[in-house]
JSON list of C-alpha atoms in Angstrom, two decimals:
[
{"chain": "A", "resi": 1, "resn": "UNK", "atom": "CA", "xyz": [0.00, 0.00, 0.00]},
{"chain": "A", "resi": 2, "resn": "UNK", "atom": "CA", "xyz": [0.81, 3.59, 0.37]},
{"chain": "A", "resi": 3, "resn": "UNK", "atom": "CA", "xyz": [3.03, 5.18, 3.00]},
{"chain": "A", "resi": 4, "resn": "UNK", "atom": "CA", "xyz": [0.81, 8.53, 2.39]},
{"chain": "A", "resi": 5, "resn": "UNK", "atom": "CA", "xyz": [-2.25, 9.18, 4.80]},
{"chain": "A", "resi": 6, "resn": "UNK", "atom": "CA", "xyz": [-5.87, 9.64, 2.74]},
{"chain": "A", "resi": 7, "resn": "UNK", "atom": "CA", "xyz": [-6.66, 12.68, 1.50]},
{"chain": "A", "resi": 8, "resn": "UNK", "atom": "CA", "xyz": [-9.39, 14.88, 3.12]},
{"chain": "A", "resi": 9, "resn": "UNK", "atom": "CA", "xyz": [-12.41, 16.03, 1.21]},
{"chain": "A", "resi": 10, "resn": "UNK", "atom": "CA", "xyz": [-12.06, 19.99, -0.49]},
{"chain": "A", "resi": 11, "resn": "UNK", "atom": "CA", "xyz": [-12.78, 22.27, 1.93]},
{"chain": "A", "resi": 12, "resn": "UNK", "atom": "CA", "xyz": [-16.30, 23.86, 1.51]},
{"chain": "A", "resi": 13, "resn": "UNK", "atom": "CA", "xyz": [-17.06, 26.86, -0.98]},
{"chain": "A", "resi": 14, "resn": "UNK", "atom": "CA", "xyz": [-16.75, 30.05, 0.24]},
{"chain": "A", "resi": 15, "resn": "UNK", "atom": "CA", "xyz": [-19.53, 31.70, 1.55]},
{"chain": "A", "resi": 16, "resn": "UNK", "atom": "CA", "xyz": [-22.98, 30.77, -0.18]},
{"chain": "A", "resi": 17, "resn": "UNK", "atom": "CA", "xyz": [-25.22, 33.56, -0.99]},
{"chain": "A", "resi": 18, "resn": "UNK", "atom": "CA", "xyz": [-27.77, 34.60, 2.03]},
{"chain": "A", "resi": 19, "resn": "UNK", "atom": "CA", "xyz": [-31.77, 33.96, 0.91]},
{"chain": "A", "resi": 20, "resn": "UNK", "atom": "CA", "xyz": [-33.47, 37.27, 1.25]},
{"chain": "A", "resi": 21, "resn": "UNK", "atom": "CA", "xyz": [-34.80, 38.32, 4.16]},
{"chain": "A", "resi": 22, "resn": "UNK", "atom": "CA", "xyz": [-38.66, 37.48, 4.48]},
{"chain": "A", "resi": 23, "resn": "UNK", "atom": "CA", "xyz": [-41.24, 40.87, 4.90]},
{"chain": "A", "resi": 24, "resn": "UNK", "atom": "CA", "xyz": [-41.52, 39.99, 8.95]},
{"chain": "A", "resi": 25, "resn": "UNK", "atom": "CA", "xyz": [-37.82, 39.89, 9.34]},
{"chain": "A", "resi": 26, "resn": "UNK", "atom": "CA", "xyz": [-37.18, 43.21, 6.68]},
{"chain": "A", "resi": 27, "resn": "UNK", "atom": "CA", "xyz": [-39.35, 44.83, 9.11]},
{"chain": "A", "resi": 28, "resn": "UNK", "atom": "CA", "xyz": [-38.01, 43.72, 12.26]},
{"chain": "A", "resi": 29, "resn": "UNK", "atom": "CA", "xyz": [-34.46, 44.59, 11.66]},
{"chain": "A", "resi": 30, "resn": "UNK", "atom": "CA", "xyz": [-35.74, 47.97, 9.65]},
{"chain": "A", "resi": 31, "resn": "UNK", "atom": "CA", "xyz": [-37.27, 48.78, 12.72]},
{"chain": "A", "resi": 32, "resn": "UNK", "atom": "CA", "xyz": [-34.41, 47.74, 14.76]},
{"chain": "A", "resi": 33, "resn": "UNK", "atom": "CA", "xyz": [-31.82, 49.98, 12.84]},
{"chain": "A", "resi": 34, "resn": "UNK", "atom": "CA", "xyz": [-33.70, 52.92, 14.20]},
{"chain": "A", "resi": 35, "resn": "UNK", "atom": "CA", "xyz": [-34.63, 51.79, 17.63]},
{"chain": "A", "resi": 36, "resn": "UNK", "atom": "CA", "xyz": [-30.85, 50.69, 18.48]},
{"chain": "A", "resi": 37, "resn": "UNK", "atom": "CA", "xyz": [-29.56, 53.48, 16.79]},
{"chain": "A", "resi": 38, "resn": "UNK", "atom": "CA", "xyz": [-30.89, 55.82, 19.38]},
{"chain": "A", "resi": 39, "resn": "UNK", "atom": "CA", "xyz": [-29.72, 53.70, 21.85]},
{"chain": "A", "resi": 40, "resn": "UNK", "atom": "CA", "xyz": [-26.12, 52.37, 20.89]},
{"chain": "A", "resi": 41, "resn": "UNK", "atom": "CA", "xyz": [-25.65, 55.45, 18.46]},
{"chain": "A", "resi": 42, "resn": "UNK", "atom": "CA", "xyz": [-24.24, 54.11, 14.56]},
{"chain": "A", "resi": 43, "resn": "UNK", "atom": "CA", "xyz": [-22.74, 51.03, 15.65]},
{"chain": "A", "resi": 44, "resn": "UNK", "atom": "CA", "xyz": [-26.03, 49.46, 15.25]},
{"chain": "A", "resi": 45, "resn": "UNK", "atom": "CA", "xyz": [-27.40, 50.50, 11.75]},
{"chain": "A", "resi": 46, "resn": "UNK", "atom": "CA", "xyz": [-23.85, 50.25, 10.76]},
{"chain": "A", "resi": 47, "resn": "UNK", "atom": "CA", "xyz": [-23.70, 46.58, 11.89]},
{"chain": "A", "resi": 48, "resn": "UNK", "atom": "CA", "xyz": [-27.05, 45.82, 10.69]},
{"chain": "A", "resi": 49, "resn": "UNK", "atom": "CA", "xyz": [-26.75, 47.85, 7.13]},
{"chain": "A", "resi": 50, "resn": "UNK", "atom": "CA", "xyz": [-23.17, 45.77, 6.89]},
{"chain": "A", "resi": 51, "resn": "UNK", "atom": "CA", "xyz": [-25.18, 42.39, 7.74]},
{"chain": "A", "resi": 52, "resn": "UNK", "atom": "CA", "xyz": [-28.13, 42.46, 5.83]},
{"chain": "A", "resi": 53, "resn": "UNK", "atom": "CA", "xyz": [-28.02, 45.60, 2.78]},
{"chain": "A", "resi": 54, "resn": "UNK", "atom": "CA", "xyz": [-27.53, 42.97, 0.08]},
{"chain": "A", "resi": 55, "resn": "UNK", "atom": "CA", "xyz": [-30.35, 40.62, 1.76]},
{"chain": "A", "resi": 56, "resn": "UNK", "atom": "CA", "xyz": [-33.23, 43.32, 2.13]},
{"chain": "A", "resi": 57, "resn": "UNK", "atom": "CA", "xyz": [-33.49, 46.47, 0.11]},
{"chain": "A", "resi": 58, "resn": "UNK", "atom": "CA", "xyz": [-35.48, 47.75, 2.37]},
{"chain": "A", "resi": 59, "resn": "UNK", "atom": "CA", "xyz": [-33.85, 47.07, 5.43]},
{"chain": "A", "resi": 60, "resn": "UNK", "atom": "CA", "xyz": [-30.27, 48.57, 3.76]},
{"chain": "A", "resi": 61, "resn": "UNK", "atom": "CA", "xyz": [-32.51, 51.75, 3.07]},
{"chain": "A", "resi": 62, "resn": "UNK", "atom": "CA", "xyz": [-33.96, 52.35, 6.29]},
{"chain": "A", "resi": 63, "resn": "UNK", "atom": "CA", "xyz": [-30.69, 51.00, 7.94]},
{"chain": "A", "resi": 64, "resn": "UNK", "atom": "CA", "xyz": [-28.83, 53.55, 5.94]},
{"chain": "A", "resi": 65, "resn": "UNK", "atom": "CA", "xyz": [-31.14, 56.24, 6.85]},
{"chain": "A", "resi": 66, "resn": "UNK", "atom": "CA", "xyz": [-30.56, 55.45, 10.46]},
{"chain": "A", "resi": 67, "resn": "UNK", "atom": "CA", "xyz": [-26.96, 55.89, 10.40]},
{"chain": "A", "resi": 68, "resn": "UNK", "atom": "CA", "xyz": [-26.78, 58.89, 8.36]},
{"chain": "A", "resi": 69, "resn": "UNK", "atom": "CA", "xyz": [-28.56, 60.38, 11.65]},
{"chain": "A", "resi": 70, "resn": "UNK", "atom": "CA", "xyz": [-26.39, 59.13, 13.90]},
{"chain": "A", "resi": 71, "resn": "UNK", "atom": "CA", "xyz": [-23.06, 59.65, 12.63]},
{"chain": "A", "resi": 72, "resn": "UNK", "atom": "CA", "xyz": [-24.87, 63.04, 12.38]},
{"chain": "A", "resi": 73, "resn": "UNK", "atom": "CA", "xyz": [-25.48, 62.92, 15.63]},
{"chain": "A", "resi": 74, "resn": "UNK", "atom": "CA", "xyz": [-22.08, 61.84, 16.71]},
{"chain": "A", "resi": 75, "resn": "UNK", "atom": "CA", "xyz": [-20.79, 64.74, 15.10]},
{"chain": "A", "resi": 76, "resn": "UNK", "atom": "CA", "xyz": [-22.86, 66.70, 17.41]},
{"chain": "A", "resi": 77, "resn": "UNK", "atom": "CA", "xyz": [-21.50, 65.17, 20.08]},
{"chain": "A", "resi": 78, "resn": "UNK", "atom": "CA", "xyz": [-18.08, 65.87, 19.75]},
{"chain": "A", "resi": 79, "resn": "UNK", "atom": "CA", "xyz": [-19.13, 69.32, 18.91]},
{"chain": "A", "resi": 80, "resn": "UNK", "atom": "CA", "xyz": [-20.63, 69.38, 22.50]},
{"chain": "A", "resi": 81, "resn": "UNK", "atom": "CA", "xyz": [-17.57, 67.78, 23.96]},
{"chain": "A", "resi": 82, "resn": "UNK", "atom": "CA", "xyz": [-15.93, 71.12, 23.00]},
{"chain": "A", "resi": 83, "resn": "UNK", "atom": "CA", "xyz": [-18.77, 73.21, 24.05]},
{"chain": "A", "resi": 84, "resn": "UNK", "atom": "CA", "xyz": [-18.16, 71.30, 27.60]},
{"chain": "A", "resi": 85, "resn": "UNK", "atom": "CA", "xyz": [-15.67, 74.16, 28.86]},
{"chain": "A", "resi": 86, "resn": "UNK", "atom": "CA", "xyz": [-18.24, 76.71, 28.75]},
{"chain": "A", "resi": 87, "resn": "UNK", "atom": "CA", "xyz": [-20.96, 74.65, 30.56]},
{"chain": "A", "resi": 88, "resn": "UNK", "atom": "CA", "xyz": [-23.52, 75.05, 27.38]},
{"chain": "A", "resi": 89, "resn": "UNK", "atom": "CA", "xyz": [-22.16, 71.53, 25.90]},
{"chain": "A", "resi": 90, "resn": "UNK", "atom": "CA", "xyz": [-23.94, 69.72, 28.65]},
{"chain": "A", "resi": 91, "resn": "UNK", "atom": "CA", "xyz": [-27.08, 70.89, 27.47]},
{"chain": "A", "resi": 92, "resn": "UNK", "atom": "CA", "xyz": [-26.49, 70.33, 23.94]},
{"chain": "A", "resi": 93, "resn": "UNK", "atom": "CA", "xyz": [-24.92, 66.92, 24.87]},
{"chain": "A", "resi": 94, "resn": "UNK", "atom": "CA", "xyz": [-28.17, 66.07, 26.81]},
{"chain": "A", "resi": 95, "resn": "UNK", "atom": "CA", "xyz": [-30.82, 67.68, 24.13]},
{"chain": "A", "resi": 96, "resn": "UNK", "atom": "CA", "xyz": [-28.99, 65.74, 21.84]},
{"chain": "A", "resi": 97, "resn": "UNK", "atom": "CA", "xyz": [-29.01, 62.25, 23.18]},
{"chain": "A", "resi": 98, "resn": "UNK", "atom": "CA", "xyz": [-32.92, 63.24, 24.00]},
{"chain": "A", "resi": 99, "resn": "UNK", "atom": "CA", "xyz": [-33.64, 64.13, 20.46]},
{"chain": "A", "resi": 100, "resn": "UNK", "atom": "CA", "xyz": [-31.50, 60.67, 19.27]},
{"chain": "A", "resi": 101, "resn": "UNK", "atom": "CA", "xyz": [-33.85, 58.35, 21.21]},
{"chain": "A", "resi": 102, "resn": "UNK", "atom": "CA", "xyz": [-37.32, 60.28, 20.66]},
{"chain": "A", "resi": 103, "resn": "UNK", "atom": "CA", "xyz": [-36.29, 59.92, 17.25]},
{"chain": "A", "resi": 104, "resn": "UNK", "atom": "CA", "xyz": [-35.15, 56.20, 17.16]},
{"chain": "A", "resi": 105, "resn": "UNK", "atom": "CA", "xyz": [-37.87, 55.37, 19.17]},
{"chain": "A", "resi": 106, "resn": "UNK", "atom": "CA", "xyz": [-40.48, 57.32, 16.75]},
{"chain": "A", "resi": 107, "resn": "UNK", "atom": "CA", "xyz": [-39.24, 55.59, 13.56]},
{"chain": "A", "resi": 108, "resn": "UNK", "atom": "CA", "xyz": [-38.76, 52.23, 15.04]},
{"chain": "A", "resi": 109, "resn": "UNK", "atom": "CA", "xyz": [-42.76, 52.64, 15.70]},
{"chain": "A", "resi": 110, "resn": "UNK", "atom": "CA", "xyz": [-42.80, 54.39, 12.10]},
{"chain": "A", "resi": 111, "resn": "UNK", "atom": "CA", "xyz": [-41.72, 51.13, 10.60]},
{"chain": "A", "resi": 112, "resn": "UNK", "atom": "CA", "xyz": [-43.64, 48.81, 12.40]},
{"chain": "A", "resi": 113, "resn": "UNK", "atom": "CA", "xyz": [-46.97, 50.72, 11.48]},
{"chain": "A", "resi": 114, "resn": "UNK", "atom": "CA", "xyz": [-45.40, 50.44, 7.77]},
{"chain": "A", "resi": 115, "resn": "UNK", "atom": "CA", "xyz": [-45.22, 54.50, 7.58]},
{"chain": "A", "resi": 116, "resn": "UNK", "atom": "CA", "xyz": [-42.72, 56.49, 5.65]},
{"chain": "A", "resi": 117, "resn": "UNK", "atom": "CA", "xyz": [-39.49, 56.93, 8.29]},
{"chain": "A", "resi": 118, "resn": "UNK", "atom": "CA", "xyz": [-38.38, 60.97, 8.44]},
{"chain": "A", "resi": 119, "resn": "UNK", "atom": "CA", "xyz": [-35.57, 62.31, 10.47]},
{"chain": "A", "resi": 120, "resn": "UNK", "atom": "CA", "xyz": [-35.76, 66.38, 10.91]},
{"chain": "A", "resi": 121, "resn": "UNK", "atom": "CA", "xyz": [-32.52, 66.86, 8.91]},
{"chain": "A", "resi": 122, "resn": "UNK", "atom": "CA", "xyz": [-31.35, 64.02, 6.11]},
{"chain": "A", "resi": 123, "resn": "UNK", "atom": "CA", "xyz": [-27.90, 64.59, 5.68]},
{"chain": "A", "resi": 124, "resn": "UNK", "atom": "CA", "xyz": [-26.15, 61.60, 3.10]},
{"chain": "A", "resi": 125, "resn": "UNK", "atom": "CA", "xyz": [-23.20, 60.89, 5.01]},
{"chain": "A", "resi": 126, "resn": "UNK", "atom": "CA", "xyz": [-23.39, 57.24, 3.50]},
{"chain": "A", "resi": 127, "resn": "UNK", "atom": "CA", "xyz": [-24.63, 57.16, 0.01]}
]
């Protein structure tokens, strides 16, 4: 016989192709996007746009819409970081993370009522 061990099967293909997402679970994780987003700030529409934009049209537009908020947002943090010295960037710091969950929590219910999602300024940060 041979002095050579048997050879192991090929290893699987990469990654297979994700099945879209069904309508339920579009809208759950639509919904989601905005919900955590006032919450956790962009990490979570940018972890959930990264996870399922080529899955869900839908979800990558509302996800997307999300984030452009709160990297909006984010930017108004640091802005109120600065503003800390003169005791006005608490204010803006707090009126800001205020305004971030109202409107998270407002679109979250947006999408679950299956209602057009608006934020009061739409700035395309991501395109």
């Amino acid at each position: 016989m041979s002095d050579y061990p048997p050879q192991s099967p090929p290893p699987p293909a990469a990654g297979t192709p994700q099945p879209p997402l069904s309508d339920a679970d579009a809208q759950q994780w639509a919904g989601l996007s905005h919900l955590l987003g006032g919450i956790l700030g962009f990490l979570a529409p940018l972890v959930i746009w990264l996870v399922y934009k080529d899955r869900s049209g839908y979800v990558a537009a509302e996800s997307k819409r999300a984030l452009n908020f709160q990297l909006l947002v984010t930017v108004g943090y640091v802005v109120s970081y600065v503003l800390m010295i003169v005791l006005i960037g608490y204010l803006t710091w707090l009126a800001l993370w205020v305004l971030s969950i109202y409107f998270g929590y407002t679109n979250f219910q947006a999408v679950n009522q299956r209602r057009a999602t608006t934020y009061p300024v739409d700035v395309q940060i991501i395109k």
